[in-house]
Amino acid sequence: MRIGQGCIDFLLSEPSVTVTEQNLADRVRYILRSNTFDVTELERLRREAVPSSGENTAAEDAAPQLAEQTANVDAAVNTPVVVDSNDDGTVAQEPELEQMRSTLEEAIVETRSTTLENRPRLPRLALSKRNRAVVRALNPMLVTYLEASRDLCDTDSILFGAALAVCRIIGAKLSTAGRATGQSSAIPAWRIRIEERIAKARALIGRLIRFRSGNTRPRIVRTVRMAFAETNVSLSQPDIMQKLTERIDNLKQRIAAWGKRIRRYTERSTRFNQNRLFQSDQKRLYKSLERPIVSGTGPAPNQADMVAFWRSLWSEPVNHNEGPWTEVVASQCASITPMDPVIITPDDVAEAVRRAPNWKSPGLDGLHHYWLKGFMSSRTTWCDTYEWCRRTDTARNTYSSHV
């Protein structure tokens, strides 16, 4: 849009409103960045903003003054969009398509070679037309990778790589560190601040005690002077030792008060969490009260021992001496119609994902529901994976019933 002509038209239509070229330029920048209008609407507005031969002389004289500002604004805010005017997710030019495919390939290879803990944290994207179009453009490219997927972990890596490629294409900010180091500390901020105060007070007490013991090093003397900077106490006073003792006792009392505050806040937080857990999951609360949850302790199990243990349970035939009650139960269950096998379809997967919140906190893989909704080509792969799990579980149950 031509800023100068638009400003003049607005002034002519609304003479009572004060507007400057900078205000109008800022508004244009906001409209283009927020994708308020699609490409077709923006093109129509540009055509309407072109001065015609019938316009007045004032508009023709004012338009050249803002030509340079118009060019700067257009260069700053006109981000290249990879979709056509219909916004159907198709790529406008073949070079852009090839660049997107190359970015996707690099992201998938990078994700496959990265552990879950070192994956970057995916940001929340704005639900704009441009972002949805980029997701739709990458969606058919995933078919080749998903068809060659080896297992569920590989499928998850492919989808995470595609999400990472989308973020890089649209220029979203990604955390450089992994999710394990990027997560916020489990210690609340208020406790960190109080512990820092306690540490500083203890360091000051140590230097005051050393000065009282006769240590007159320049660093120690400078610290003591800073400790009494807000008072009228001078180091040359005859009662300086008494002032030092009073100052040390005051700092110790502050440390004790801060420690009690930490204990009081911690107990309150524990009570709050336990009350909330009691309302949601009482069983989990009672288990946490019985014994502390300890994970990752002790040596890792030996793989050979695990294989031998489960093989002794599943591979060795066992003859059971069944009682007469089993025949009674079998005769009663003979008239029950078996349940039809559960077949999961892509529509079932789409319905399950549709009801899930877009940006709910993800699991260990770091993949939000937004990406499962956007990459629709993965639904068939999810169905095949679920079907394989169902067949495996059915075969295991059948085998155990015959053994």
mmCIF file of C-alpha atoms in Angstrom:
data_model
loop_
_atom_site.group_PDB
_atom_site.id
_atom_site.type_symbol
_atom_site.label_atom_id
_atom_site.label_comp_id
_atom_site.label_asym_id
_atom_site.label_seq_id
_atom_site.Cartn_x
_atom_site.Cartn_y
_atom_site.Cartn_z
ATOM 1 C CA MET A 1 0.000 0.000 0.000
ATOM 2 C CA ARG A 2 1.090 3.539 -0.695
ATOM 3 C CA ILE A 3 1.445 5.236 2.676
ATOM 4 C CA GLY A 4 1.257 8.816 1.407
ATOM 5 C CA GLN A 5 -1.899 8.360 -0.658
ATOM 6 C CA GLY A 6 -3.558 6.371 2.129
ATOM 7 C CA CYS A 7 -2.765 9.116 4.642
ATOM 8 C CA ILE A 8 -4.216 11.795 2.375
ATOM 9 C CA ASP A 9 -7.359 9.783 1.708
ATOM 10 C CA PHE A 10 -7.858 9.229 5.410
ATOM 11 C CA LEU A 11 -7.396 12.937 6.182
ATOM 12 C CA LEU A 12 -9.881 13.874 3.480
ATOM 13 C CA SER A 13 -12.487 11.409 4.759
ATOM 14 C CA GLU A 14 -11.886 12.100 8.481
ATOM 15 C CA PRO A 15 -10.648 15.707 8.866
ATOM 16 C CA SER A 16 -11.342 15.706 12.610
ATOM 17 C CA VAL A 17 -8.851 12.881 13.339
ATOM 18 C CA THR A 18 -5.150 13.684 13.683
ATOM 19 C CA VAL A 19 -2.874 11.167 11.976
ATOM 20 C CA THR A 20 0.756 11.241 10.904
ATOM 21 C CA GLU A 21 2.720 9.321 8.337
ATOM 22 C CA GLN A 22 4.535 7.417 11.073
ATOM 23 C CA ASN A 23 1.268 6.332 12.716
ATOM 24 C CA LEU A 24 -0.080 5.073 9.427
ATOM 25 C CA ALA A 25 3.189 3.280 8.640
ATOM 26 C CA ASP A 26 3.102 1.554 12.018
ATOM 27 C CA ARG A 27 -0.469 0.472 11.413
ATOM 28 C CA VAL A 28 0.413 -0.960 8.010
ATOM 29 C CA ARG A 29 3.310 -2.862 9.541
ATOM 30 C CA TYR A 30 1.005 -4.329 12.197
ATOM 31 C CA ILE A 31 -1.621 -5.362 9.626
ATOM 32 C CA LEU A 32 0.913 -7.117 7.411
ATOM 33 C CA ARG A 33 2.658 -8.899 10.256
ATOM 34 C CA SER A 34 -0.544 -10.108 11.895
ATOM 35 C CA ASN A 35 -1.882 -11.475 8.575
ATOM 36 C CA THR A 36 -5.182 -9.670 9.009
ATOM 37 C CA PHE A 37 -5.812 -9.733 5.235
ATOM 38 C CA ASP A 38 -4.882 -12.420 2.770
ATOM 39 C CA VAL A 39 -2.820 -11.856 -0.367
ATOM 40 C CA THR A 40 -5.854 -11.176 -2.552
ATOM 41 C CA GLU A 41 -7.237 -8.521 -0.216
ATOM 42 C CA LEU A 42 -3.843 -6.816 0.099
ATOM 43 C CA GLU A 43 -3.482 -6.701 -3.679
ATOM 44 C CA ARG A 44 -6.934 -5.151 -4.005
ATOM 45 C CA LEU A 45 -6.054 -2.503 -1.425
ATOM 46 C CA ARG A 46 -2.830 -1.720 -3.267
ATOM 47 C CA ARG A 47 -4.722 -1.227 -6.529
ATOM 48 C CA GLU A 48 -7.245 1.052 -4.843
ATOM 49 C CA ALA A 49 -4.444 3.112 -3.276
ATOM 50 C CA VAL A 50 -2.840 3.944 -6.648
ATOM 51 C CA PRO A 51 -3.643 7.610 -7.510
ATOM 52 C CA SER A 52 -5.960 8.027 -10.470
ATOM 53 C CA SER A 53 -6.064 10.904 -12.951
ATOM 54 C CA GLY A 54 -9.208 12.342 -11.384
ATOM 55 C CA GLU A 55 -7.761 12.959 -7.927
ATOM 56 C CA ASN A 56 -7.101 16.460 -6.675
ATOM 57 C CA THR A 57 -3.803 18.303 -6.889
ATOM 58 C CA ALA A 58 -3.160 18.155 -3.160
ATOM 59 C CA ALA A 59 -3.001 14.379 -3.250
ATOM 60 C CA GLU A 60 -0.585 14.450 -6.191
ATOM 61 C CA ASP A 61 1.691 16.932 -4.401
ATOM 62 C CA ALA A 62 1.705 15.048 -1.075
ATOM 63 C CA ALA A 63 2.271 11.533 -2.432
ATOM 64 C CA PRO A 64 5.912 12.010 -3.618
ATOM 65 C CA GLN A 65 6.922 13.259 -0.171
ATOM 66 C CA LEU A 66 6.176 9.878 1.355
ATOM 67 C CA ALA A 67 7.549 7.688 -1.445
ATOM 68 C CA GLU A 68 10.813 6.989 0.358
ATOM 69 C CA GLN A 69 9.001 6.091 3.589
ATOM 70 C CA THR A 70 6.676 3.796 1.662
ATOM 71 C CA ALA A 71 9.601 1.911 0.198
ATOM 72 C CA ASN A 72 11.222 1.499 3.601
ATOM 73 C CA VAL A 73 8.016 0.215 5.172
ATOM 74 C CA ASP A 74 7.374 -2.231 2.345
ATOM 75 C CA ALA A 75 10.932 -3.525 2.590
ATOM 76 C CA ALA A 76 10.645 -3.950 6.351
ATOM 77 C CA VAL A 77 7.279 -5.646 6.649
ATOM 78 C CA ASN A 78 6.677 -7.507 3.393
ATOM 79 C CA THR A 79 7.819 -10.961 4.435
ATOM 80 C CA PRO A 80 7.844 -13.498 1.584
ATOM 81 C CA VAL A 81 4.816 -15.788 1.869
ATOM 82 C CA VAL A 82 5.066 -19.273 0.400
ATOM 83 C CA VAL A 83 1.367 -19.742 -0.284
ATOM 84 C CA ASP A 84 -0.731 -18.631 -3.216
ATOM 85 C CA SER A 85 -3.614 -16.186 -3.168
ATOM 86 C CA ASN A 86 -6.154 -18.867 -2.283
ATOM 87 C CA ASP A 87 -4.213 -19.830 0.854
ATOM 88 C CA ASP A 88 -4.651 -23.531 0.175
ATOM 89 C CA GLY A 89 -1.200 -24.486 1.389
ATOM 90 C CA THR A 90 0.446 -24.848 -2.019
ATOM 91 C CA VAL A 91 3.874 -23.400 -2.648
ATOM 92 C CA ALA A 92 4.049 -20.503 -5.040
ATOM 93 C CA GLN A 93 7.463 -21.247 -6.568
ATOM 94 C CA GLU A 94 9.457 -24.392 -7.053
ATOM 95 C CA PRO A 95 12.713 -23.017 -5.510
ATOM 96 C CA GLU A 96 10.828 -22.301 -2.288
ATOM 97 C CA LEU A 97 9.465 -25.846 -2.313
ATOM 98 C CA GLU A 98 12.935 -27.291 -2.741
ATOM 99 C CA GLN A 99 14.259 -25.130 0.063
ATOM 100 C CA MET A 100 11.493 -26.321 2.366
ATOM 101 C CA ARG A 101 12.206 -29.945 1.445
ATOM 102 C CA SER A 102 15.912 -29.430 2.178
ATOM 103 C CA THR A 103 15.099 -27.854 5.555
ATOM 104 C CA LEU A 104 12.812 -30.778 6.367
ATOM 105 C CA GLU A 105 15.500 -33.319 5.479
ATOM 106 C CA GLU A 106 18.099 -31.588 7.657
ATOM 107 C CA ALA A 107 15.701 -31.315 10.593
ATOM 108 C CA ILE A 108 14.716 -35.011 10.460
ATOM 109 C CA VAL A 109 18.344 -36.155 10.244
ATOM 110 C CA GLU A 110 19.236 -33.874 13.161
ATOM 111 C CA THR A 111 16.335 -35.108 15.288
ATOM 112 C CA ARG A 112 17.120 -38.777 14.667
ATOM 113 C CA SER A 113 20.657 -38.279 15.943
ATOM 114 C CA THR A 114 19.585 -36.315 19.038
ATOM 115 C CA THR A 115 18.386 -37.746 22.321
ATOM 116 C CA LEU A 116 15.058 -36.740 23.828
ATOM 117 C CA GLU A 117 16.734 -34.678 26.544
ATOM 118 C CA ASN A 118 18.770 -32.646 24.040
ATOM 119 C CA ARG A 119 15.896 -31.789 21.725
ATOM 120 C CA PRO A 120 15.108 -28.073 21.533
ATOM 121 C CA ARG A 121 11.915 -26.797 23.078
ATOM 122 C CA LEU A 122 9.281 -26.155 20.399
ATOM 123 C CA PRO A 123 7.625 -22.736 20.764
ATOM 124 C CA ARG A 124 3.931 -22.010 20.557
ATOM 125 C CA LEU A 125 3.022 -20.721 17.115
ATOM 126 C CA ALA A 126 0.386 -18.168 16.283
ATOM 127 C CA LEU A 127 -2.676 -19.643 14.600
ATOM 128 C CA SER A 128 -2.142 -17.585 11.456
ATOM 129 C CA LYS A 129 -2.879 -18.504 7.865
ATOM 130 C CA ARG A 130 0.779 -18.420 6.905
ATOM 131 C CA ASN A 131 1.833 -20.834 9.646
ATOM 132 C CA ARG A 132 -0.977 -23.237 8.792
ATOM 133 C CA ALA A 133 -0.025 -23.019 5.114
ATOM 134 C CA VAL A 134 3.581 -23.986 5.865
ATOM 135 C CA VAL A 135 2.378 -26.985 7.864
ATOM 136 C CA ARG A 136 0.122 -28.039 5.010
ATOM 137 C CA ALA A 137 2.960 -27.621 2.532
ATOM 138 C CA LEU A 138 5.222 -29.978 4.525
ATOM 139 C CA ASN A 139 2.443 -32.483 5.151
ATOM 140 C CA PRO A 140 2.715 -34.379 1.801
ATOM 141 C CA MET A 141 6.509 -34.425 2.057
ATOM 142 C CA LEU A 142 6.294 -36.575 5.182
ATOM 143 C CA VAL A 143 4.632 -39.493 3.406
ATOM 144 C CA THR A 144 7.936 -40.869 2.108
ATOM 145 C CA TYR A 145 9.559 -40.722 5.541
ATOM 146 C CA LEU A 146 6.548 -42.158 7.359
ATOM 147 C CA GLU A 147 6.208 -45.096 4.981
ATOM 148 C CA ALA A 148 9.822 -46.052 5.736
ATOM 149 C CA SER A 149 9.378 -45.580 9.483
ATOM 150 C CA ARG A 150 10.795 -48.491 11.457
ATOM 151 C CA ASP A 151 8.950 -48.129 14.749
ATOM 152 C CA LEU A 152 7.031 -45.734 16.958
ATOM 153 C CA CYS A 153 10.176 -43.892 18.079
ATOM 154 C CA ASP A 154 11.218 -43.282 14.490
ATOM 155 C CA THR A 155 7.753 -41.953 13.651
ATOM 156 C CA ASP A 156 7.963 -39.568 16.590
ATOM 157 C CA SER A 157 11.411 -38.385 15.438
ATOM 158 C CA ILE A 158 10.052 -37.702 11.948
ATOM 159 C CA LEU A 159 7.165 -35.626 13.273
ATOM 160 C CA PHE A 160 9.419 -33.697 15.639
ATOM 161 C CA GLY A 161 11.814 -33.003 12.781
ATOM 162 C CA ALA A 162 8.911 -31.720 10.671
ATOM 163 C CA ALA A 163 7.807 -29.437 13.516
ATOM 164 C CA LEU A 164 11.366 -28.186 13.856
ATOM 165 C CA ALA A 165 11.489 -27.500 10.098
ATOM 166 C CA VAL A 166 8.273 -25.469 10.285
ATOM 167 C CA CYS A 167 9.705 -23.337 13.087
ATOM 168 C CA ARG A 168 12.854 -22.680 11.085
ATOM 169 C CA ILE A 169 10.962 -21.819 7.901
ATOM 170 C CA ILE A 170 8.701 -19.252 9.571
ATOM 171 C CA GLY A 171 11.576 -17.890 11.670
ATOM 172 C CA ALA A 172 10.273 -18.844 15.113
ATOM 173 C CA LYS A 173 12.675 -18.573 18.027
ATOM 174 C CA LEU A 174 14.089 -21.878 19.270
ATOM 175 C CA SER A 175 15.971 -22.506 22.484
ATOM 176 C CA THR A 176 19.619 -23.311 21.871
ATOM 177 C CA ALA A 177 19.896 -25.573 24.928
ATOM 178 C CA GLY A 178 18.125 -28.870 25.367
ATOM 179 C CA ARG A 179 14.859 -29.233 27.212
ATOM 180 C CA ALA A 180 16.625 -30.835 30.189
ATOM 181 C CA THR A 181 18.768 -27.721 30.794
ATOM 182 C CA GLY A 182 16.177 -25.241 29.572
ATOM 183 C CA GLN A 183 13.521 -26.225 32.037
ATOM 184 C CA SER A 184 12.908 -23.991 35.001
ATOM 185 C CA SER A 185 14.404 -24.970 38.317
ATOM 186 C CA ALA A 186 12.308 -26.970 40.757
ATOM 187 C CA ILE A 187 13.275 -24.474 43.492
ATOM 188 C CA PRO A 188 10.843 -21.508 43.541
ATOM 189 C CA ALA A 189 12.160 -18.016 42.915
ATOM 190 C CA TRP A 190 11.314 -16.718 46.392
ATOM 191 C CA ARG A 191 13.412 -19.431 48.003
ATOM 192 C CA ILE A 192 16.353 -18.701 45.730
ATOM 193 C CA ARG A 193 16.225 -15.018 46.707
ATOM 194 C CA ILE A 194 16.128 -15.807 50.423
ATOM 195 C CA GLU A 195 18.977 -18.310 50.135
ATOM 196 C CA GLU A 196 21.057 -15.672 48.334
ATOM 197 C CA ARG A 197 20.447 -13.259 51.206
ATOM 198 C CA ILE A 198 21.482 -15.916 53.695
ATOM 199 C CA ALA A 199 24.669 -16.661 51.765
ATOM 200 C CA LYS A 200 25.619 -12.965 51.617
ATOM 201 C CA ALA A 201 24.895 -12.507 55.321
ATOM 202 C CA ARG A 202 27.055 -15.510 56.247
ATOM 203 C CA ALA A 203 29.918 -14.219 54.120
ATOM 204 C CA LEU A 204 29.658 -10.835 55.835
ATOM 205 C CA ILE A 205 29.618 -12.463 59.275
ATOM 206 C CA GLY A 206 32.786 -14.342 58.437
ATOM 207 C CA ARG A 207 34.645 -11.169 57.477
ATOM 208 C CA LEU A 208 33.381 -9.282 60.504
ATOM 209 C CA ILE A 209 34.633 -12.077 62.774
ATOM 210 C CA ARG A 210 38.032 -12.043 61.062
ATOM 211 C CA PHE A 211 38.295 -8.268 61.497
ATOM 212 C CA ARG A 212 37.360 -8.628 65.151
ATOM 213 C CA SER A 213 40.115 -11.235 65.514
ATOM 214 C CA GLY A 214 42.742 -8.786 64.228
ATOM 215 C CA ASN A 215 42.764 -9.361 60.484
ATOM 216 C CA THR A 216 43.256 -5.898 58.942
ATOM 217 C CA ARG A 217 43.742 -6.810 55.323
ATOM 218 C CA PRO A 218 42.482 -4.101 52.933
ATOM 219 C CA ARG A 219 39.746 -6.342 51.553
ATOM 220 C CA ILE A 220 38.451 -7.156 55.046
ATOM 221 C CA VAL A 221 38.588 -3.510 56.151
ATOM 222 C CA ARG A 222 36.737 -2.402 53.027
ATOM 223 C CA THR A 223 33.970 -4.929 53.695
ATOM 224 C CA VAL A 224 33.604 -3.783 57.324
ATOM 225 C CA ARG A 225 33.351 -0.148 56.264
ATOM 226 C CA MET A 226 30.632 -1.073 53.751
ATOM 227 C CA ALA A 227 28.767 -2.926 56.518
ATOM 228 C CA PHE A 228 28.671 0.261 58.640
ATOM 229 C CA ALA A 229 28.217 2.657 55.703
ATOM 230 C CA GLU A 230 24.618 3.542 56.564
ATOM 231 C CA THR A 231 25.399 4.199 60.244
ATOM 232 C CA ASN A 232 27.517 6.718 62.160
ATOM 233 C CA VAL A 233 29.902 4.013 63.335
ATOM 234 C CA SER A 234 33.577 4.585 62.576
ATOM 235 C CA LEU A 235 36.314 1.968 62.741
ATOM 236 C CA SER A 236 38.380 4.310 64.952
ATOM 237 C CA GLN A 237 35.771 4.407 67.725
ATOM 238 C CA PRO A 238 36.826 2.862 71.047
ATOM 239 C CA ASP A 239 33.703 0.688 71.219
ATOM 240 C CA ILE A 240 34.101 -0.738 67.692
ATOM 241 C CA MET A 241 34.419 -4.300 69.028
ATOM 242 C CA GLN A 242 31.048 -4.004 70.754
ATOM 243 C CA LYS A 243 29.512 -2.607 67.534
ATOM 244 C CA LEU A 244 30.969 -5.541 65.589
ATOM 245 C CA THR A 245 29.460 -8.012 68.051
ATOM 246 C CA GLU A 246 26.077 -6.332 67.809
ATOM 247 C CA ARG A 247 26.260 -6.332 64.025
ATOM 248 C CA ILE A 248 27.154 -10.045 63.948
ATOM 249 C CA ASP A 249 24.299 -10.904 66.318
ATOM 250 C CA ASN A 250 21.892 -8.890 64.174
ATOM 251 C CA LEU A 251 22.954 -10.770 61.049
ATOM 252 C CA LYS A 252 22.579 -14.117 62.819
ATOM 253 C CA GLN A 253 19.054 -13.219 63.878
ATOM 254 C CA ARG A 254 18.207 -12.257 60.308
ATOM 255 C CA ILE A 255 19.539 -15.587 59.060
ATOM 256 C CA ALA A 256 17.426 -17.437 61.620
ATOM 257 C CA ALA A 257 14.331 -15.460 60.576
ATOM 258 C CA TRP A 258 14.964 -16.162 56.881
ATOM 259 C CA GLY A 259 15.420 -19.851 57.648
ATOM 260 C CA LYS A 260 12.096 -19.960 59.506
ATOM 261 C CA ARG A 261 10.449 -18.218 56.560
ATOM 262 C CA ILE A 262 11.760 -20.883 54.182
ATOM 263 C CA ARG A 263 10.489 -23.666 56.445
ATOM 264 C CA ARG A 264 7.109 -21.965 56.829
ATOM 265 C CA TYR A 265 6.681 -21.426 53.079
ATOM 266 C CA THR A 266 7.833 -24.978 52.342
ATOM 267 C CA GLU A 267 5.334 -26.485 54.772
ATOM 268 C CA ARG A 268 2.544 -24.375 53.309
ATOM 269 C CA SER A 269 3.452 -25.417 49.763
ATOM 270 C CA THR A 270 3.553 -29.075 50.826
ATOM 271 C CA ARG A 271 0.118 -28.833 52.422
ATOM 272 C CA PHE A 272 -1.289 -27.121 49.332
ATOM 273 C CA ASN A 273 0.102 -29.781 46.983
ATOM 274 C CA GLN A 274 -1.126 -32.607 49.191
ATOM 275 C CA ASN A 275 -4.641 -31.122 49.390
ATOM 276 C CA ARG A 276 -4.765 -30.703 45.626
ATOM 277 C CA LEU A 277 -3.478 -34.242 45.090
ATOM 278 C CA PHE A 278 -6.060 -35.575 47.542
ATOM 279 C CA GLN A 279 -8.834 -34.104 45.407
ATOM 280 C CA SER A 280 -7.457 -35.492 42.132
ATOM 281 C CA ASP A 281 -5.732 -38.788 43.025
ATOM 282 C CA GLN A 282 -6.018 -40.063 46.590
ATOM 283 C CA LYS A 283 -4.218 -43.316 45.838
ATOM 284 C CA ARG A 284 -1.161 -41.464 44.619
ATOM 285 C CA LEU A 285 -1.182 -39.258 47.711
ATOM 286 C CA TYR A 286 -1.269 -42.214 50.100
ATOM 287 C CA LYS A 287 1.556 -43.908 48.232
ATOM 288 C CA SER A 288 3.687 -40.782 48.473
ATOM 289 C CA LEU A 289 3.024 -40.622 52.222
ATOM 290 C CA GLU A 290 3.929 -44.266 52.779
ATOM 291 C CA ARG A 291 7.326 -44.206 51.134
ATOM 292 C CA PRO A 292 9.335 -41.657 49.160
ATOM 293 C CA ILE A 293 9.502 -42.067 45.421
ATOM 294 C CA VAL A 294 13.032 -43.029 44.451
ATOM 295 C CA SER A 295 13.851 -43.602 40.806
ATOM 296 C CA GLY A 296 17.057 -44.356 39.001
ATOM 297 C CA THR A 297 18.858 -45.777 42.023
ATOM 298 C CA GLY A 298 20.799 -49.011 42.101
ATOM 299 C CA PRO A 299 22.563 -50.868 39.314
ATOM 300 C CA ALA A 300 20.857 -51.318 35.956
ATOM 301 C CA PRO A 301 19.387 -54.794 35.300
ATOM 302 C CA ASN A 302 21.375 -57.179 33.175
ATOM 303 C CA GLN A 303 19.853 -57.801 29.769
ATOM 304 C CA ALA A 304 20.751 -61.487 29.696
ATOM 305 C CA ASP A 305 19.147 -62.053 33.104
ATOM 306 C CA MET A 306 15.969 -60.288 32.019
ATOM 307 C CA VAL A 307 15.716 -62.364 28.850
ATOM 308 C CA ALA A 308 16.275 -65.573 30.779
ATOM 309 C CA PHE A 309 13.673 -64.617 33.400
ATOM 310 C CA TRP A 310 10.876 -63.855 30.944
ATOM 311 C CA ARG A 311 11.780 -66.779 28.713
ATOM 312 C CA SER A 312 11.330 -69.134 31.637
ATOM 313 C CA LEU A 313 7.807 -67.762 32.100
ATOM 314 C CA TRP A 314 6.612 -67.628 28.503
ATOM 315 C CA SER A 315 8.573 -70.305 26.616
ATOM 316 C CA GLU A 316 8.323 -73.303 28.931
ATOM 317 C CA PRO A 317 5.088 -75.364 28.694
ATOM 318 C CA VAL A 318 3.286 -75.759 31.985
ATOM 319 C CA ASN A 319 0.620 -78.335 32.864
ATOM 320 C CA HIS A 320 -1.955 -76.951 35.270
ATOM 321 C CA ASN A 321 -4.322 -79.070 37.348
ATOM 322 C CA GLU A 322 -7.586 -77.255 36.905
ATOM 323 C CA GLY A 323 -10.383 -77.735 39.390
ATOM 324 C CA PRO A 324 -14.003 -78.624 38.524
ATOM 325 C CA TRP A 325 -15.034 -74.982 38.873
ATOM 326 C CA THR A 326 -13.257 -74.153 35.599
ATOM 327 C CA GLU A 327 -15.677 -76.345 33.644
ATOM 328 C CA VAL A 328 -18.630 -74.591 35.263
ATOM 329 C CA VAL A 329 -17.237 -71.184 34.321
ATOM 330 C CA ALA A 330 -16.460 -72.361 30.770
ATOM 331 C CA SER A 331 -20.049 -73.612 30.297
ATOM 332 C CA GLN A 332 -21.451 -70.325 31.578
ATOM 333 C CA CYS A 333 -19.236 -68.279 29.256
ATOM 334 C CA ALA A 334 -20.028 -70.397 26.180
ATOM 335 C CA SER A 335 -23.197 -68.411 25.468
ATOM 336 C CA ILE A 336 -21.418 -65.034 25.588
ATOM 337 C CA THR A 337 -20.891 -63.483 22.172
ATOM 338 C CA PRO A 338 -17.268 -62.536 21.649
ATOM 339 C CA MET A 339 -16.596 -58.848 21.162
ATOM 340 C CA ASP A 340 -15.795 -57.738 17.660
ATOM 341 C CA PRO A 341 -12.137 -56.883 17.090
ATOM 342 C CA VAL A 342 -11.322 -53.216 17.577
ATOM 343 C CA ILE A 343 -10.106 -51.645 14.354
ATOM 344 C CA ILE A 344 -8.574 -48.191 14.676
ATOM 345 C CA THR A 345 -9.070 -45.986 11.630
ATOM 346 C CA PRO A 346 -7.511 -42.643 10.680
ATOM 347 C CA ASP A 347 -10.833 -41.011 11.528
ATOM 348 C CA ASP A 348 -10.574 -42.375 15.068
ATOM 349 C CA VAL A 349 -7.103 -40.885 15.412
ATOM 350 C CA ALA A 350 -8.298 -37.548 14.025
ATOM 351 C CA GLU A 351 -11.226 -37.460 16.448
ATOM 352 C CA ALA A 352 -9.018 -38.283 19.425
ATOM 353 C CA VAL A 353 -6.480 -35.608 18.512
ATOM 354 C CA ARG A 354 -9.131 -33.010 17.651
ATOM 355 C CA ARG A 355 -10.408 -32.838 21.218
ATOM 356 C CA ALA A 356 -6.915 -32.428 22.686
ATOM 357 C CA PRO A 357 -5.652 -28.896 23.500
ATOM 358 C CA ASN A 358 -3.139 -27.562 20.995
ATOM 359 C CA TRP A 359 -0.404 -26.451 23.364
ATOM 360 C CA LYS A 360 -0.898 -28.693 26.353
ATOM 361 C CA SER A 361 2.354 -29.587 28.080
ATOM 362 C CA PRO A 362 3.961 -32.335 25.955
ATOM 363 C CA GLY A 363 5.476 -35.584 27.117
ATOM 364 C CA LEU A 364 9.094 -36.671 27.008
ATOM 365 C CA ASP A 365 9.219 -36.310 23.228
ATOM 366 C CA GLY A 366 8.357 -32.587 23.406
ATOM 367 C CA LEU A 367 5.717 -32.835 20.647
ATOM 368 C CA HIS A 368 2.512 -30.843 21.166
ATOM 369 C CA HIS A 369 -0.924 -31.874 19.941
ATOM 370 C CA TYR A 370 -0.809 -29.003 17.452
ATOM 371 C CA TRP A 371 1.656 -30.919 15.304
ATOM 372 C CA LEU A 372 -0.338 -34.152 15.484
ATOM 373 C CA LYS A 373 -3.343 -32.210 14.202
ATOM 374 C CA GLY A 374 -1.408 -30.442 11.466
ATOM 375 C CA PHE A 375 0.537 -33.392 10.028
ATOM 376 C CA MET A 376 -2.478 -35.362 8.862
ATOM 377 C CA SER A 377 -0.351 -37.714 6.752
ATOM 378 C CA SER A 378 0.848 -39.403 9.941
ATOM 379 C CA ARG A 379 -2.580 -40.718 10.886
ATOM 380 C CA THR A 380 -2.227 -43.839 8.740
ATOM 381 C CA THR A 381 1.143 -44.574 10.334
ATOM 382 C CA TRP A 382 -0.366 -44.196 13.812
ATOM 383 C CA CYS A 383 -3.153 -46.608 12.852
ATOM 384 C CA ASP A 384 -0.643 -49.180 11.611
ATOM 385 C CA THR A 385 1.327 -48.849 14.840
ATOM 386 C CA TYR A 386 -1.763 -49.280 17.020
ATOM 387 C CA GLU A 387 -2.891 -52.244 14.929
ATOM 388 C CA TRP A 388 0.511 -53.899 15.334
ATOM 389 C CA CYS A 389 0.314 -53.380 19.104
ATOM 390 C CA ARG A 390 -3.190 -54.860 19.180
ATOM 391 C CA ARG A 391 -2.185 -57.924 17.151
ATOM 392 C CA THR A 392 0.873 -58.440 19.315
ATOM 393 C CA ASP A 393 -1.160 -58.193 22.514
ATOM 394 C CA THR A 394 -3.826 -60.546 21.131
ATOM 395 C CA ALA A 395 -1.218 -63.092 20.109
ATOM 396 C CA ARG A 396 0.424 -62.892 23.537
ATOM 397 C CA ASN A 397 -2.895 -63.432 25.309
ATOM 398 C CA THR A 398 -3.766 -66.351 23.036
ATOM 399 C CA TYR A 399 -0.400 -67.930 23.630
ATOM 400 C CA SER A 400 -0.671 -67.559 27.403
ATOM 401 C CA SER A 401 -4.162 -69.085 27.421
ATOM 402 C CA HIS A 402 -2.911 -72.193 25.600
ATOM 403 C CA VAL A 403 0.185 -72.689 27.722
#
